[in-house]
Amino acid sequence: MENIRVQDITQLDPKTLGILWTDGKKSALDVVMLRRKCPCAACIDEWSHEPRLKPEDVKDTVRPVKIESVGLYALTIHFNDGHRTGIYTFKYLRDLAPLASSGD
Amino acid sequence: MGIMDRITERFTSKGSTKQPVTLDETTVLNALRVVQDPDLHKDIVTLGFVRNVKISAATGGLEGQHEVSLEVNLTTPACPVKEQLKTQCEEALMALPGVSSTKVTMTASTRGALPLNTGSPVAASLGQVKNIIAVASGKGGVGKSTTAVNLAWSLAKSGSKVGLLDADIYGPSIPLMTRLNAGATASGTLVEPPQVDGVKIMSVGMFGQGGKATIMRGPMAAAVIKQFLSQVAWGELDYLVIDYPPGTGDIQLTISQTAPVTGAVIVTTPQEVALIDVRKAISMFETLKVPVLGVVETMSHFICDGCDKKHFIFREGGGARVASEHGVAFLGEIPMDQGLVQASDEGKPYVTSHQKSPVASAFASVAGAVASQVSILHAENKNVLQHFSLEWVH
Ligand SMILES: Nc1ncnc2c1ncn2[C@@H]1O[C@H](COP(=O)(O)OP(=O)(O)O)[C@@H](O)[C@H]1O
Ligand SMILES: [Mg+2]
Ligand SMILES: [Zn+2]
């Protein structure tokens, strides 16, 4: 995992983010799930690591406005509910959804 | 079968070398496969460095003899083994039957990151900068700015397009060290950096509230540095060297998250206290996944007038030790030299004012090592989308 990075990033459909990783694997990430799994300090308790955000706090209609890289290790998502403090490391993203091989 | 075997076989099967041999581009390229790039660990043909192969009849009408001319396009003009590669190419070509002379031209196109996505806030300022090199240190006073200036000048001397960005909001020193007296000029919404010896320079000290930076608190400093990074018209550059503020606080983080930094050079003195801070600096970049290009040790030893011997006044080899501990390259050591202090005070980069000095050649060798590390990085990261911004379509 150490050096696995993003090779390409695309919007697959209205609610799915697609990432092609440098090892050829692919992730398809549901954006509502991403909002619910936001790793920021407001959404996850820093000490207990318990989620502070309840799934019902996030509407199914939430969508990203913009997705941007952070350094060479993460990305951040500006959501249309105004939330934008989550820094999703590539490692975190790879663990969020099952990976598919390239060509699938 | 290696190319040397193949050459030998050709000699033995055809017998006499007087017999005209078909010499074509494939033969030439195959012959050059024995020449390896020591950094990238591949041969120069596989790497795609060989261009414009031309085979012509030898001048003087020697029967069956040819001149082969070609270009070897390296990944950086600062390549430290340029001459060595050239010689190896010439030898490999001369070993071919039917070759009586060679013309090998060494050129370079600096490799860089993939283009910045246009949505990036720094796209206008840094979008055409191929490589951004952070020069950082665990603490102040270790020779970081001196290294940044001389690294920039050494890279420029080898033929690269270079910029130098002084981001040390706590003590901007680049304008003084380079005798920069021209101010920045406006260019649309951006600021055009002035040049000294062909190096484009911009300092937080010249920018907005730079002078008040020392009393600026965290969020304010972060806002200033972000604005600073997005508003300078750097244009097309091979390397942009950034003189970081010393230490590992929020401001260093902000710079690394805002600018698409290619890699970091960590500067240290050999003493143990400095080395503790170096470990912190390396960890910071590792956490940010900014590759550490290596460690430079300054004020390593001094060469005295009398005997030309290296006197190590601090413990020897600290920089090299910390580099190997972290599995990063040791980029070289810069001797202690009083002349450097004077040159800095007079605003003359040492590599131009004292070209023949041991310090100047030490800096040139560090610059070569940095350029090599950058090339290695690009070879490893061929497919990485370094910086992106995706607008969601509803
Ligand atoms: N190799 C060297 N030999 C002698 N003095 C040096 C050397 N490198 C730097 N210095 C001097 O040490 C002081 C601190 O260097 P500087 O580059 O400003 O450090 P930093 O940017 O890390 O604070 C300056 O006076 C500089 O001239
Ligand atoms: Mg300094
Ligand atoms: Zn959050």
PDB file of C-alpha atoms in Angstrom, chain B residues 90-259:
ATOM      1  CA  GLU B  90      30.926   6.166 -28.369  1.00  0.00           C
ATOM      2  CA  GLU B  91      32.711   3.003 -27.332  1.00  0.00           C
ATOM      3  CA  ALA B  92      29.701   0.799 -28.016  1.00  0.00           C
ATOM      4  CA  LEU B  93      29.305   2.332 -31.475  1.00  0.00           C
ATOM      5  CA  MET B  94      32.985   2.084 -32.354  1.00  0.00           C
ATOM      6  CA  ALA B  95      32.857  -1.615 -31.469  1.00  0.00           C
ATOM      7  CA  LEU B  96      30.425  -2.145 -34.335  1.00  0.00           C
ATOM      8  CA  PRO B  97      31.928  -3.366 -37.588  1.00  0.00           C
ATOM      9  CA  GLY B  98      31.757  -0.695 -40.255  1.00  0.00           C
ATOM     10  CA  VAL B  99      31.814   2.256 -37.881  1.00  0.00           C
ATOM     11  CA  SER B 100      34.803   4.528 -38.180  1.00  0.00           C
ATOM     12  CA  SER B 101      33.537   7.627 -36.425  1.00  0.00           C
ATOM     13  CA  THR B 102      30.740   8.766 -34.137  1.00  0.00           C
ATOM     14  CA  LYS B 103      28.945  11.956 -33.240  1.00  0.00           C
ATOM     15  CA  VAL B 104      27.045  11.618 -29.978  1.00  0.00           C
ATOM     16  CA  THR B 105      25.160  14.720 -28.839  1.00  0.00           C
ATOM     17  CA  MET B 106      23.908  14.829 -25.271  1.00  0.00           C
ATOM     18  CA  THR B 107      20.661  16.738 -24.808  1.00  0.00           C
ATOM     19  CA  ALA B 108      18.042  16.765 -22.080  1.00  0.00           C
ATOM     20  CA  SER B 109      14.360  17.372 -21.585  1.00  0.00           C
ATOM     21  CA  THR B 110      13.553  17.607 -17.923  1.00  0.00           C
ATOM     22  CA  ARG B 111      10.793  15.219 -16.964  1.00  0.00           C
ATOM     23  CA  GLY B 112       8.028  16.575 -14.837  1.00  0.00           C
ATOM     24  CA  ALA B 113       4.730  15.790 -13.208  1.00  0.00           C
ATOM     25  CA  LEU B 114       1.604  15.424 -15.270  1.00  0.00           C
ATOM     26  CA  PRO B 115      -0.041  18.766 -16.003  1.00  0.00           C
ATOM     27  CA  LEU B 116      -2.031  20.300 -13.183  1.00  0.00           C
ATOM     28  CA  ASN B 117      -5.735  20.072 -13.482  1.00  0.00           C
ATOM     29  CA  THR B 118      -7.096  23.475 -14.504  1.00  0.00           C
ATOM     30  CA  GLY B 119      -9.427  23.512 -11.507  1.00  0.00           C
ATOM     31  CA  SER B 120      -6.477  23.653  -9.097  1.00  0.00           C
ATOM     32  CA  PRO B 121      -6.099  26.985  -7.281  1.00  0.00           C
ATOM     33  CA  VAL B 122      -2.395  27.024  -8.164  1.00  0.00           C
ATOM     34  CA  ALA B 123      -2.891  26.053 -11.816  1.00  0.00           C
ATOM     35  CA  ALA B 124      -2.283  29.589 -13.096  1.00  0.00           C
ATOM     36  CA  SER B 125       0.891  30.094 -11.067  1.00  0.00           C
ATOM     37  CA  LEU B 126       2.434  26.615 -10.963  1.00  0.00           C
ATOM     38  CA  GLY B 127       0.739  24.840 -13.870  1.00  0.00           C
ATOM     39  CA  GLN B 128       3.811  24.963 -16.097  1.00  0.00           C
ATOM     40  CA  VAL B 129       6.344  24.123 -13.416  1.00  0.00           C
ATOM     41  CA  LYS B 130       7.683  20.630 -14.023  1.00  0.00           C
ATOM     42  CA  ASN B 131       9.228  20.021 -10.633  1.00  0.00           C
ATOM     43  CA  ILE B 132       8.879  21.675  -7.249  1.00  0.00           C
ATOM     44  CA  ILE B 133      11.681  20.985  -4.813  1.00  0.00           C
ATOM     45  CA  ALA B 134      11.123  21.779  -1.151  1.00  0.00           C
ATOM     46  CA  VAL B 135      14.309  22.693   0.695  1.00  0.00           C
ATOM     47  CA  ALA B 136      13.480  22.146   4.333  1.00  0.00           C
ATOM     48  CA  SER B 137      15.178  21.736   7.673  1.00  0.00           C
ATOM     49  CA  GLY B 138      14.251  20.734  11.179  1.00  0.00           C
ATOM     50  CA  LYS B 139      15.486  24.040  12.566  1.00  0.00           C
ATOM     51  CA  GLY B 140      16.898  27.408  11.554  1.00  0.00           C
ATOM     52  CA  GLY B 141      20.492  28.400  10.977  1.00  0.00           C
ATOM     53  CA  VAL B 142      21.624  25.127   9.412  1.00  0.00           C
ATOM     54  CA  GLY B 143      22.376  26.588   5.973  1.00  0.00           C
ATOM     55  CA  LYS B 144      19.006  25.852   4.384  1.00  0.00           C
ATOM     56  CA  SER B 145      18.710  29.156   2.499  1.00  0.00           C
ATOM     57  CA  THR B 146      22.348  28.983   1.409  1.00  0.00           C
ATOM     58  CA  THR B 147      21.656  25.508   0.040  1.00  0.00           C
ATOM     59  CA  ALA B 148      18.429  26.616  -1.670  1.00  0.00           C
ATOM     60  CA  VAL B 149      20.193  29.493  -3.457  1.00  0.00           C
ATOM     61  CA  ASN B 150      23.198  27.467  -4.559  1.00  0.00           C
ATOM     62  CA  LEU B 151      21.048  24.532  -5.599  1.00  0.00           C
ATOM     63  CA  ALA B 152      18.929  26.842  -7.753  1.00  0.00           C
ATOM     64  CA  TRP B 153      22.009  28.453  -9.293  1.00  0.00           C
ATOM     65  CA  SER B 154      23.732  25.105  -9.937  1.00  0.00           C
ATOM     66  CA  LEU B 155      20.648  23.734 -11.690  1.00  0.00           C
ATOM     67  CA  ALA B 156      20.389  26.901 -13.769  1.00  0.00           C
ATOM     68  CA  LYS B 157      24.069  26.690 -14.699  1.00  0.00           C
ATOM     69  CA  SER B 158      23.571  23.223 -16.126  1.00  0.00           C
ATOM     70  CA  GLY B 159      20.951  24.652 -18.481  1.00  0.00           C
ATOM     71  CA  SER B 160      17.660  24.226 -16.629  1.00  0.00           C
ATOM     72  CA  LYS B 161      14.944  26.853 -16.300  1.00  0.00           C
ATOM     73  CA  VAL B 162      14.838  27.590 -12.606  1.00  0.00           C
ATOM     74  CA  GLY B 163      12.811  29.579 -10.097  1.00  0.00           C
ATOM     75  CA  LEU B 164      13.519  30.221  -6.431  1.00  0.00           C
ATOM     76  CA  LEU B 165      10.674  30.836  -4.035  1.00  0.00           C
ATOM     77  CA  ASP B 166      11.453  32.137  -0.585  1.00  0.00           C
ATOM     78  CA  ALA B 167       8.592  30.886   1.585  1.00  0.00           C
ATOM     79  CA  ASP B 168      10.354  31.417   4.894  1.00  0.00           C
ATOM     80  CA  ILE B 169       7.815  33.772   6.408  1.00  0.00           C
ATOM     81  CA  TYR B 170       9.783  33.836   9.662  1.00  0.00           C
ATOM     82  CA  GLY B 171      12.975  35.130   8.112  1.00  0.00           C
ATOM     83  CA  PRO B 172      12.969  35.659   4.358  1.00  0.00           C
ATOM     84  CA  SER B 173      16.614  35.948   3.344  1.00  0.00           C
ATOM     85  CA  ILE B 174      16.700  35.208  -0.386  1.00  0.00           C
ATOM     86  CA  PRO B 175      16.431  38.845  -1.569  1.00  0.00           C
ATOM     87  CA  LEU B 176      19.547  39.736   0.416  1.00  0.00           C
ATOM     88  CA  MET B 177      21.444  36.603  -0.548  1.00  0.00           C
ATOM     89  CA  THR B 178      20.841  37.209  -4.251  1.00  0.00           C
ATOM     90  CA  ARG B 179      21.086  40.984  -4.268  1.00  0.00           C
ATOM     91  CA  LEU B 180      17.587  41.172  -5.575  1.00  0.00           C
ATOM     92  CA  ASN B 181      16.645  44.801  -5.887  1.00  0.00           C
ATOM     93  CA  ALA B 182      14.016  44.733  -8.601  1.00  0.00           C
ATOM     94  CA  GLY B 183      10.476  44.459  -7.340  1.00  0.00           C
ATOM     95  CA  ALA B 184       7.759  42.270  -8.693  1.00  0.00           C
ATOM     96  CA  THR B 185       5.640  43.572 -11.541  1.00  0.00           C
ATOM     97  CA  ALA B 186       1.964  42.912 -12.093  1.00  0.00           C
ATOM     98  CA  SER B 187       0.985  40.622 -14.932  1.00  0.00           C
ATOM     99  CA  GLY B 188      -2.791  40.476 -15.095  1.00  0.00           C
ATOM    100  CA  THR B 189      -4.025  39.030 -11.836  1.00  0.00           C
ATOM    101  CA  LEU B 190      -0.622  37.484 -11.191  1.00  0.00           C
ATOM    102  CA  VAL B 191       2.714  38.887 -10.069  1.00  0.00           C
ATOM    103  CA  GLU B 192       5.719  38.532 -12.371  1.00  0.00           C
ATOM    104  CA  PRO B 193       8.883  37.442 -10.528  1.00  0.00           C
ATOM    105  CA  PRO B 194      12.077  39.417 -11.184  1.00  0.00           C
ATOM    106  CA  GLN B 195      15.200  37.558 -12.353  1.00  0.00           C
ATOM    107  CA  VAL B 196      18.791  37.417 -11.188  1.00  0.00           C
ATOM    108  CA  ASP B 197      21.272  35.564 -13.428  1.00  0.00           C
ATOM    109  CA  GLY B 198      18.302  34.026 -15.245  1.00  0.00           C
ATOM    110  CA  VAL B 199      16.787  32.613 -12.045  1.00  0.00           C
ATOM    111  CA  LYS B 200      13.243  33.827 -11.335  1.00  0.00           C
ATOM    112  CA  ILE B 201      12.927  34.883  -7.729  1.00  0.00           C
ATOM    113  CA  MET B 202      10.022  35.618  -5.461  1.00  0.00           C
ATOM    114  CA  SER B 203      10.099  36.089  -1.724  1.00  0.00           C
ATOM    115  CA  VAL B 204       7.372  36.369   0.897  1.00  0.00           C
ATOM    116  CA  GLY B 205       9.477  39.298   2.013  1.00  0.00           C
ATOM    117  CA  MET B 206       8.481  41.137  -1.185  1.00  0.00           C
ATOM    118  CA  PHE B 207       4.876  40.144  -0.976  1.00  0.00           C
ATOM    119  CA  GLY B 208       2.068  41.974   0.753  1.00  0.00           C
ATOM    120  CA  GLN B 209       2.518  41.781   4.473  1.00  0.00           C
ATOM    121  CA  GLY B 210       5.670  39.697   4.334  1.00  0.00           C
ATOM    122  CA  GLY B 211       7.481  42.039   6.657  1.00  0.00           C
ATOM    123  CA  LYS B 212       4.918  41.524   9.356  1.00  0.00           C
ATOM    124  CA  ALA B 213       5.010  37.784   8.949  1.00  0.00           C
ATOM    125  CA  THR B 214       6.891  37.110  12.156  1.00  0.00           C
ATOM    126  CA  ILE B 215       3.980  38.354  14.218  1.00  0.00           C
ATOM    127  CA  MET B 216       1.357  36.652  12.091  1.00  0.00           C
ATOM    128  CA  ARG B 217      -0.526  33.877  13.775  1.00  0.00           C
ATOM    129  CA  GLY B 218      -1.331  30.462  12.325  1.00  0.00           C
ATOM    130  CA  PRO B 219      -4.468  30.863  10.203  1.00  0.00           C
ATOM    131  CA  MET B 220      -3.365  34.278   8.990  1.00  0.00           C
ATOM    132  CA  ALA B 221       0.057  32.969   7.960  1.00  0.00           C
ATOM    133  CA  ALA B 222      -1.612  30.052   6.177  1.00  0.00           C
ATOM    134  CA  ALA B 223      -3.874  32.405   4.224  1.00  0.00           C
ATOM    135  CA  VAL B 224      -0.933  34.594   3.209  1.00  0.00           C
ATOM    136  CA  ILE B 225       1.159  31.654   2.075  1.00  0.00           C
ATOM    137  CA  LYS B 226      -1.727  30.164   0.079  1.00  0.00           C
ATOM    138  CA  GLN B 227      -2.316  33.452  -1.665  1.00  0.00           C
ATOM    139  CA  PHE B 228       1.405  33.788  -2.276  1.00  0.00           C
ATOM    140  CA  LEU B 229       1.609  30.335  -3.861  1.00  0.00           C
ATOM    141  CA  SER B 230      -1.311  30.994  -6.191  1.00  0.00           C
ATOM    142  CA  GLN B 231      -0.409  34.482  -7.399  1.00  0.00           C
ATOM    143  CA  VAL B 232       3.084  34.342  -8.857  1.00  0.00           C
ATOM    144  CA  ALA B 233       3.427  33.947 -12.626  1.00  0.00           C
ATOM    145  CA  TRP B 234       6.257  31.385 -12.678  1.00  0.00           C
ATOM    146  CA  GLY B 235       5.660  30.435 -16.294  1.00  0.00           C
ATOM    147  CA  GLU B 236       7.524  27.482 -17.700  1.00  0.00           C
ATOM    148  CA  LEU B 237      10.140  26.086 -15.311  1.00  0.00           C
ATOM    149  CA  ASP B 238      12.090  22.835 -15.043  1.00  0.00           C
ATOM    150  CA  TYR B 239      12.658  23.285 -11.323  1.00  0.00           C
ATOM    151  CA  LEU B 240      11.165  25.567  -8.720  1.00  0.00           C
ATOM    152  CA  VAL B 241      13.203  25.498  -5.514  1.00  0.00           C
ATOM    153  CA  ILE B 242      11.252  26.490  -2.396  1.00  0.00           C
ATOM    154  CA  ASP B 243      13.132  27.711   0.664  1.00  0.00           C
ATOM    155  CA  TYR B 244      10.785  26.450   3.412  1.00  0.00           C
ATOM    156  CA  PRO B 245      10.373  28.004   6.809  1.00  0.00           C
ATOM    157  CA  PRO B 246      12.482  25.947   9.260  1.00  0.00           C
ATOM    158  CA  GLY B 247      10.704  23.372  11.387  1.00  0.00           C
ATOM    159  CA  THR B 248       7.637  21.194  11.022  1.00  0.00           C
ATOM    160  CA  GLY B 249       4.614  23.272  11.953  1.00  0.00           C
ATOM    161  CA  ASP B 250       1.316  24.097  10.314  1.00  0.00           C
ATOM    162  CA  ILE B 251       2.828  26.511   7.839  1.00  0.00           C
ATOM    163  CA  GLN B 252       5.112  23.832   6.330  1.00  0.00           C
ATOM    164  CA  LEU B 253       2.048  21.614   6.100  1.00  0.00           C
ATOM    165  CA  THR B 254       0.063  24.311   4.345  1.00  0.00           C
ATOM    166  CA  ILE B 255       2.778  24.818   1.745  1.00  0.00           C
ATOM    167  CA  SER B 256       3.061  21.093   1.071  1.00  0.00           C
ATOM    168  CA  GLN B 257      -0.696  20.746   0.722  1.00  0.00           C
ATOM    169  CA  THR B 258      -1.110  23.783  -1.519  1.00  0.00           C
ATOM    170  CA  ALA B 259       1.853  23.477  -3.886  1.00  0.00           C
TER     171      ALA B 259
END
